[in-house]
Phi, psi and omega in degrees: 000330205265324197290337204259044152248319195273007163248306197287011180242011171275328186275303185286336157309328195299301223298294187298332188287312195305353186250330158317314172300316200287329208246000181303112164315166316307164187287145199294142161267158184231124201215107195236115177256124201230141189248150187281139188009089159209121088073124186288338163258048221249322171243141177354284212277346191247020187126349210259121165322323207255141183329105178219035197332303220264327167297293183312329173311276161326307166287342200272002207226347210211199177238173182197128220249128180289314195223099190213132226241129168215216212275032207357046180200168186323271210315305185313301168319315178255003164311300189300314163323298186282331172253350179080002151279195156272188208296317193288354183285339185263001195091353195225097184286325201221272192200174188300176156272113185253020166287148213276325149208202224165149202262119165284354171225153329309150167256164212223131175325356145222032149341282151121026068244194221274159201289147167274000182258032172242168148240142178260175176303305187290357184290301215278308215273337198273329161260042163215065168047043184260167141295143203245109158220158151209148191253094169164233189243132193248301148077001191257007173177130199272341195234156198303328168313321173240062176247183178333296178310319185248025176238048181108291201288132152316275170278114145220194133204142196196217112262146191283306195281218200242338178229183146186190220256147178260000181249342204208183182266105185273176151302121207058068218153100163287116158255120209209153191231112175073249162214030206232137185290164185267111176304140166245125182287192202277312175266039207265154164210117221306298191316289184286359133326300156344307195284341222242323182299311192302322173277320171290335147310312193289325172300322196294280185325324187285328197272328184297343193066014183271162146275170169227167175240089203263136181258123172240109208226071178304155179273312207290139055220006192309141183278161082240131119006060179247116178194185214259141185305307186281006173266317188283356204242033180243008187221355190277131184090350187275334163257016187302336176303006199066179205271315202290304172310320187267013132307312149336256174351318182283322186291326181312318178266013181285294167309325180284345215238000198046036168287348191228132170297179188299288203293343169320105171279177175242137201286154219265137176314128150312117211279344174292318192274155175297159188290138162309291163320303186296008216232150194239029154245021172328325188288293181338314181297273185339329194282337186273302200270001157305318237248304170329303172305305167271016157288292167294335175302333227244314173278329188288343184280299173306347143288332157277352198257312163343261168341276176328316167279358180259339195274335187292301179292001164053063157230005173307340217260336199275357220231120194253128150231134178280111173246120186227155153246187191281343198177172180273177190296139217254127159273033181272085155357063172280011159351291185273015171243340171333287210286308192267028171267324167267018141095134191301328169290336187253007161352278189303290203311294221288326195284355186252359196252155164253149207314141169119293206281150150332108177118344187276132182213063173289139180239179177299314230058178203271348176287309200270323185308283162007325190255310166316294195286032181291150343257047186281162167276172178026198221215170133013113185062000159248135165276026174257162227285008177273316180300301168332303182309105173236132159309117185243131225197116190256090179253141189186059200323323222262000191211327185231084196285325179244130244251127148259158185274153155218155150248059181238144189281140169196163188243190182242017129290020186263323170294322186289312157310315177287341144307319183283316177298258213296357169281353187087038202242188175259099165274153167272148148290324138273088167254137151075033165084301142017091150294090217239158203293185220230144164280130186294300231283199190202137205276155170274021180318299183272022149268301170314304191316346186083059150218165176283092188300140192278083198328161209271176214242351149177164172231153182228167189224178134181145178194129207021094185032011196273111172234175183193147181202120168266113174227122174051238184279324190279150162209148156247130191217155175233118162258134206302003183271351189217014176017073161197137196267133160277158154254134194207135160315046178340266186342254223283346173229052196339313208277008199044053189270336179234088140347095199233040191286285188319304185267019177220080222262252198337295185304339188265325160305283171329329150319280195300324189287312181313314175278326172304302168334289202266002154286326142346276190306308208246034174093314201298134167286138175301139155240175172238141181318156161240196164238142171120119164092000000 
């Protein structure tokens, strides 16, 4: 009796520092920065060669999480993010609806946007006195009932859709202010509009006395292959070593830095992809993956520009920002998209331009993906841990006087709770007429705080049939490319190398009953795979 006393008064002290935090004057800003297909080795602190001062800055200062997860594709991804379920419960099982129209009852776990029996964070954050913005790529509903504006934000500008050209307006590629198109000038460049949009919220927002609650959602690195000659030409020639070496590498530093144990084998070269030595278009390649590099760098810069006006304004200390990405590093064939993305007359132009410049419309391909998501398998829209894996980054000084590593698990439905807890806010049971559904996700609170959170009892995945389910050390996953479920030691084998279905039939089963249960609860359906976005 005495030990089961001395815990509840250990929970409600946890309870009481986590409500202190939340609730303390002036109320805390909140700023969740999410980067477009990029790679769990992508950035400095997770491994990366390529230049990232102002991210490492944040982790070295924050907190920073190995294993941390999210829907492992945009739309799904920032579906789950904004509302704190999983995707399909938010409607977006698969990918938007780009029909102009289309029956909005009943609605359905692929809709293709987000559910009215959801709230997004700024819907929530906003009746407990926050301001609303957001800077970037939005992807969660192709038609205006279900933009920025009318889901919560005060302020946005972006894109509506899922992709665009960083220099110019394209076609069917919504650039929009508000709810209105955005004119793009002669010097636009998609990132740093984002950066520059983002730091003029925070001025805007200070003279008001509100805190705010900013989504800022970068396109980069997501292709068309775009950044500034003199960004690309600090990294051209820097790959000339290959897909394979610089994975090495990476992983090598991956290890120096524990993101992985010691004992982590690495996952085994695909036997499809090409030889380096063999290939008598190296420059190109280098050329691609310079360009890829100097994307994030370019973004990473807009986020030092971030800091920097919360630090002018002497609100950094005051401010938690979160950095994550939608998904791992994308192997996709953008060939056949080409034409309706720049439109039929400039097709033939893009193939004449080189990877980088304005009119060019290039992705990496699946060799340099490979090296992003090191030292995981697959890739963007697969749930084996390449897809998933996203480098994840907590600063928040007012909570994290001192900086740590953690391996305790969160998905990125995880963010909304963890927003409602520390703005002081409510989720709701009714918005807007509405019965809206219980938040799946769980706040990370008592993890910044330096303490162990009581982990979530199990996460699950699906997307075009790609599936997966963690519970504790175990994991399962089915790739659609071989429709049979594997088994894996997470904890001791991240990268998935040992496949242990066979010799543990019962642990494969007790999975699979687990996952079926919960594909069940939330609708899902076999689909057949797409392309795009």
């Amino acid at each position: 009796m005495k030990v089961r006393f001395v815990s509840v008064l250990l929970l409600l002290s946890n309870l009481f520092t986590i409500n202190v935090i939340a609730q303390k004057q002036p109320k805390p800003n909140i700023i969740v920065i999410m980067a477009d297909d990029l790679g769990y080795s992508d950035i400095g602190c997770y491994g990366s060669e390529i230049k990232t001062p102002n991210l490492d800055r944040l982790a070295s200062h924050g907190a920073k999480f190995t294993q941390f997860y999210n829907a492992a594709r945009c739309c799904p991804s920032r579906a789950s993010l904004l509302t704190g379920v999983y995707p399909h419960q938010a409607g977006i099982g698969e990918m938007v609806t780009k029909e102009k129209e289309f029956n909005r009852s009943p609605e359905t776990a692929y809709q293709g946007w987000l559910s009215r029996n959801t709230v997004t964070i700024a819907e929530v954050l906003k009746t407990a006195g926050y301001n609303t913005y957001m800077s970037g790529k939005w992807h969660v509903g192709e038609q205006k009932p279900d933009w920025p504006l009318q889901r919560g934000f005060d302020k946005f500008f972006g894109i509506i859709n899922g992709t665009s050209s960083y220099y110019e307006q394209l076609p069917n590629h919504l650039i929009a202010e508000g709810n209105e198109p955005y004119k793009v000038s002669e010097n636009f460049y998609l990132t740093d509009a984002i950066s520059e949009k983002a730091v003029s919220y925070i001025d805007q927002n200070k003279s008001t006395g509100k805190p705010l609650f900013m989504y800022v959602a970068f396109t980069a690195p997501h292709y068309p292959l775009h950044a500034p000659a003199d960004e690309i030409a600090k990294y051209k020639g820097k790959y000339m070593m290959g897909w394979d070496k610089l994975r090495e590498q990476r992983f090598a530093r991956q290890k120096e830095l524990g993101l992985l144990p010691k004992n982590v084998k690495f996952s085994e070269r695909e036997p499809n992809l090409p030889l380096w030595e063999d290939l008598k278009d190296k420059e190109e390649w280098d050329q691609k993956m310079a360009t890829y590099a100097a994307m994030i760098t370019r973004m990473d810069k807009g986020i030092g520009k971030i800091i920097a006006k919360l630090e002018a304004n002497g609100q950094l200390d005051n401010t938690m920002i979160v950095f994550l990405a939608d998904n791992g590093g994308c192997a996709e064939d953008i060939k056949g998209r080409t034409k309706n993305d720049v439109g039929a007359d400039r097709y033939a132009e893009t193939f004449t331009k080189v990877t980088g410049e304005k009119g060019s419309y290039q992705a990496y391909g699946k060799p340099w993906a490979t090296a992003s998501n090191s030292p995981f398998r697959y890739y963007k829209q697969f749930t084996h841990e390449g897809g998933i894996s996203t480098p994840f980054i907590v600063h928040y000084p007012k909570a994290i006087t001192k900086a740590f590593q953690t391996n305790q698990v969160g998905h990125i439905m995880d963010i909304m709770p963890t927003c409602v807890a520390l703005a002081g806010a409510t989720y709701p049971t009714m918005f807007n007429n509405k019965e809206i559904k219980p938040v799946e996700g769980l706040s990370l609170l008592p993890i910044i705080s330096g303490k162990i959170r009581k982990p979530h009892d199990f996460i699950a995945w699906e997307h075009f049939d790609c599936r997966a389910y963690r519970q504790g050390n175990w994991k399962i996953v089915w790739p659609k490319t071989i429709k049979k479920w594997e088994l894996y030691d997470i904890v001791n084998d991240r990268a998935e190398t040992n496949n242990l279905a066979e010799e543990n039939p019962e642990k494969l089963q007790e999975m699979i009953t687990g996952y079926d249960k919960w594909a069940k609860k939330i609708g899902v359906e076999i689909r057949v795979a797409k392309g795009g976005e």
